Short mmCIF file of C-alpha atoms in Angstrom, two decimals:
data_model
loop_
_atom_site.label_atom_id
_atom_site.label_comp_id
_atom_site.label_asym_id
_atom_site.label_seq_id
_atom_site.Cartn_x
_atom_site.Cartn_y
_atom_site.Cartn_z
CA MET A 1 7.54 7.53 14.05
CA ILE A 2 9.17 10.48 13.18
CA LEU A 3 6.69 13.55 11.19
CA ASP A 4 3.40 14.02 13.09
CA HIS A 5 1.70 14.33 9.75
CA ILE A 6 2.14 15.31 6.19
CA GLY A 7 -0.45 16.52 3.49
CA VAL A 8 0.13 16.62 -0.30
CA VAL A 9 -2.08 18.84 -2.99
CA ILE A 10 -4.85 16.86 -5.81
CA SER A 11 -6.10 17.48 -8.59
CA ASP A 12 -9.47 15.91 -7.76
CA TYR A 13 -11.07 15.39 -4.42
CA GLU A 14 -14.02 13.33 -4.77
CA ARG A 15 -11.66 11.01 -7.05
CA SER A 16 -8.53 10.77 -4.17
CA LYS A 17 -11.17 9.97 -1.31
CA VAL A 18 -12.45 7.13 -2.58
CA PHE A 19 -8.97 5.90 -4.33
CA TYR A 20 -7.75 6.37 -0.81
CA SER A 21 -10.53 5.08 1.43
CA ARG A 22 -10.30 1.80 -0.49
CA CYS A 23 -6.88 1.42 -0.59
CA LEU A 24 -5.94 2.34 3.06
CA ALA A 25 -8.60 0.43 4.60
CA PRO A 26 -7.04 -2.84 4.80
CA LEU A 27 -3.89 -1.29 6.74
CA GLY A 28 -6.50 0.37 8.99
CA ILE A 29 -6.22 3.84 8.09
CA THR A 30 -9.44 5.37 7.70
CA LEU A 31 -10.55 8.84 6.80
CA VAL A 32 -10.67 10.69 10.26
CA MET A 33 -11.95 13.75 9.45
CA GLU A 34 -12.86 16.44 6.16
CA VAL A 35 -12.07 20.71 7.73
CA GLU A 36 -11.93 23.19 4.91
CA GLY A 37 -11.79 20.95 2.26
CA TRP A 38 -8.86 18.52 3.26
CA ALA A 39 -9.22 14.92 3.83
CA GLY A 40 -7.36 13.44 6.96
CA TYR A 41 -6.36 9.60 7.57
CA GLY A 42 -5.16 8.11 10.06
CA ARG A 43 -6.17 5.33 13.09
CA GLU A 44 -7.33 5.45 16.21
CA GLY A 45 -8.64 8.68 15.50
CA LYS A 46 -5.75 10.86 15.12
CA PRO A 47 -5.40 12.32 10.70
CA GLU A 48 -1.56 12.27 10.16
CA PHE A 49 -2.18 11.54 5.90
CA TRP A 50 -3.57 14.32 4.82
CA PHE A 51 -4.58 15.82 0.90
CA GLY A 52 -5.98 18.65 -0.71
CA PRO A 53 -6.60 20.70 -3.64
CA ALA A 54 -4.67 24.18 -3.50
CA GLY A 55 -3.91 24.53 -6.77
CA GLU A 56 -1.73 22.61 -8.81
CA ALA A 57 -1.16 18.86 -7.50
CA ASN A 58 2.09 18.42 -5.95
CA GLN A 59 5.24 16.94 -7.73
CA PRO A 60 4.82 12.99 -7.69
CA MET A 61 5.78 12.10 -4.33
CA HIS A 62 6.33 8.77 -2.42
CA ILE A 63 4.85 8.20 0.67
CA ALA A 64 5.29 4.94 2.36
CA PHE A 65 2.37 3.26 4.76
CA ALA A 66 3.01 0.96 7.73
CA ALA A 67 1.50 -2.64 7.51
CA GLU A 68 1.44 -5.21 10.56
CA ASN A 69 1.85 -8.24 8.21
CA ARG A 70 2.52 -8.95 4.72
CA ALA A 71 -1.41 -10.01 4.53
CA GLN A 72 -1.83 -6.56 4.85
CA VAL A 73 0.77 -5.14 1.95
CA ASP A 74 -1.73 -7.74 -0.26
CA ARG A 75 -4.77 -5.86 0.88
CA PHE A 76 -3.65 -2.92 -0.04
CA TYR A 77 -2.37 -3.28 -3.68
CA GLN A 78 -5.27 -5.46 -4.83
CA ALA A 79 -7.82 -2.62 -3.55
CA ALA A 80 -6.01 0.12 -4.59
CA LEU A 81 -5.27 -1.37 -7.89
CA GLU A 82 -9.30 -1.79 -8.15
CA ALA A 83 -9.53 1.66 -6.82
CA GLY A 84 -7.98 3.02 -9.88
CA GLY A 85 -4.01 3.12 -9.02
CA LYS A 86 -1.70 1.89 -11.38
CA ASP A 87 1.21 -1.02 -10.22
CA ASN A 88 4.48 0.52 -9.53
CA GLY A 89 5.85 -2.67 -7.95
CA THR A 90 3.84 -6.00 -7.36
CA PRO A 91 3.48 -6.94 -3.26
CA GLY A 92 7.44 -8.89 -2.88
CA ILE A 93 10.31 -8.95 -0.84
CA ARG A 94 12.46 -5.64 -1.67
CA GLU A 95 15.99 -7.22 -0.11
CA ILE A 96 17.89 -4.36 -1.67
CA TYR A 97 16.80 -2.36 1.79
CA HIS A 98 16.95 -5.81 3.77
CA PRO A 99 15.63 -9.16 4.19
CA ASN A 100 12.33 -8.32 5.26
CA TYR A 101 11.82 -5.46 3.81
CA TYR A 102 8.03 -6.78 2.15
CA GLY A 103 6.14 -3.65 -0.02
CA ALA A 104 4.02 -2.78 -2.59
CA PHE A 105 3.78 -0.32 -4.77
CA VAL A 106 1.21 2.07 -7.01
CA TYR A 107 0.19 5.43 -8.71
CA ASP A 108 -2.29 8.01 -7.47
CA PRO A 109 -4.56 9.37 -9.67
CA ASP A 110 -2.27 12.02 -9.60
CA GLY A 111 1.20 10.09 -10.08
CA HIS A 112 2.07 10.14 -6.42
CA ASN A 113 3.90 6.77 -5.56
CA ILE A 114 2.17 4.93 -2.45
CA GLU A 115 3.56 2.46 -0.77
CA ALA A 116 2.45 -0.44 1.66
CA VAL A 117 5.41 -2.16 3.36
CA CYS A 118 5.55 -5.02 6.27
CA HIS A 119 9.50 -4.87 8.15
CA LEU A 120 8.45 -8.04 9.79
CA PRO A 121 9.32 -11.53 8.84
CA GLU A 122 7.09 -14.02 7.58
#
């Protein structure tokens, strides 16, 4: 891990909370706390991914969440689409990065490119 946490600005707090709660659940990432209008998601009680309304939403960012296995990537992708995300790359191998790079990409409600990735062989 090289980052302790990251925060992004979103345009609709409740919509984003529904989206991220649903799509991150398959990765074992849940809402850990809410502080002053910001939501903090993480594992084992440590919020590492934050979002909240603070003016205009950030320019679209790319955020990749670690998956423990390829099945989690698949479940993330399906949950994200069901939560209103837009497809930006179906689950699959991305050999351009390395032979075991298995990722899926969706756009969140604010256009951020959200990914789940597993680096392990099947």
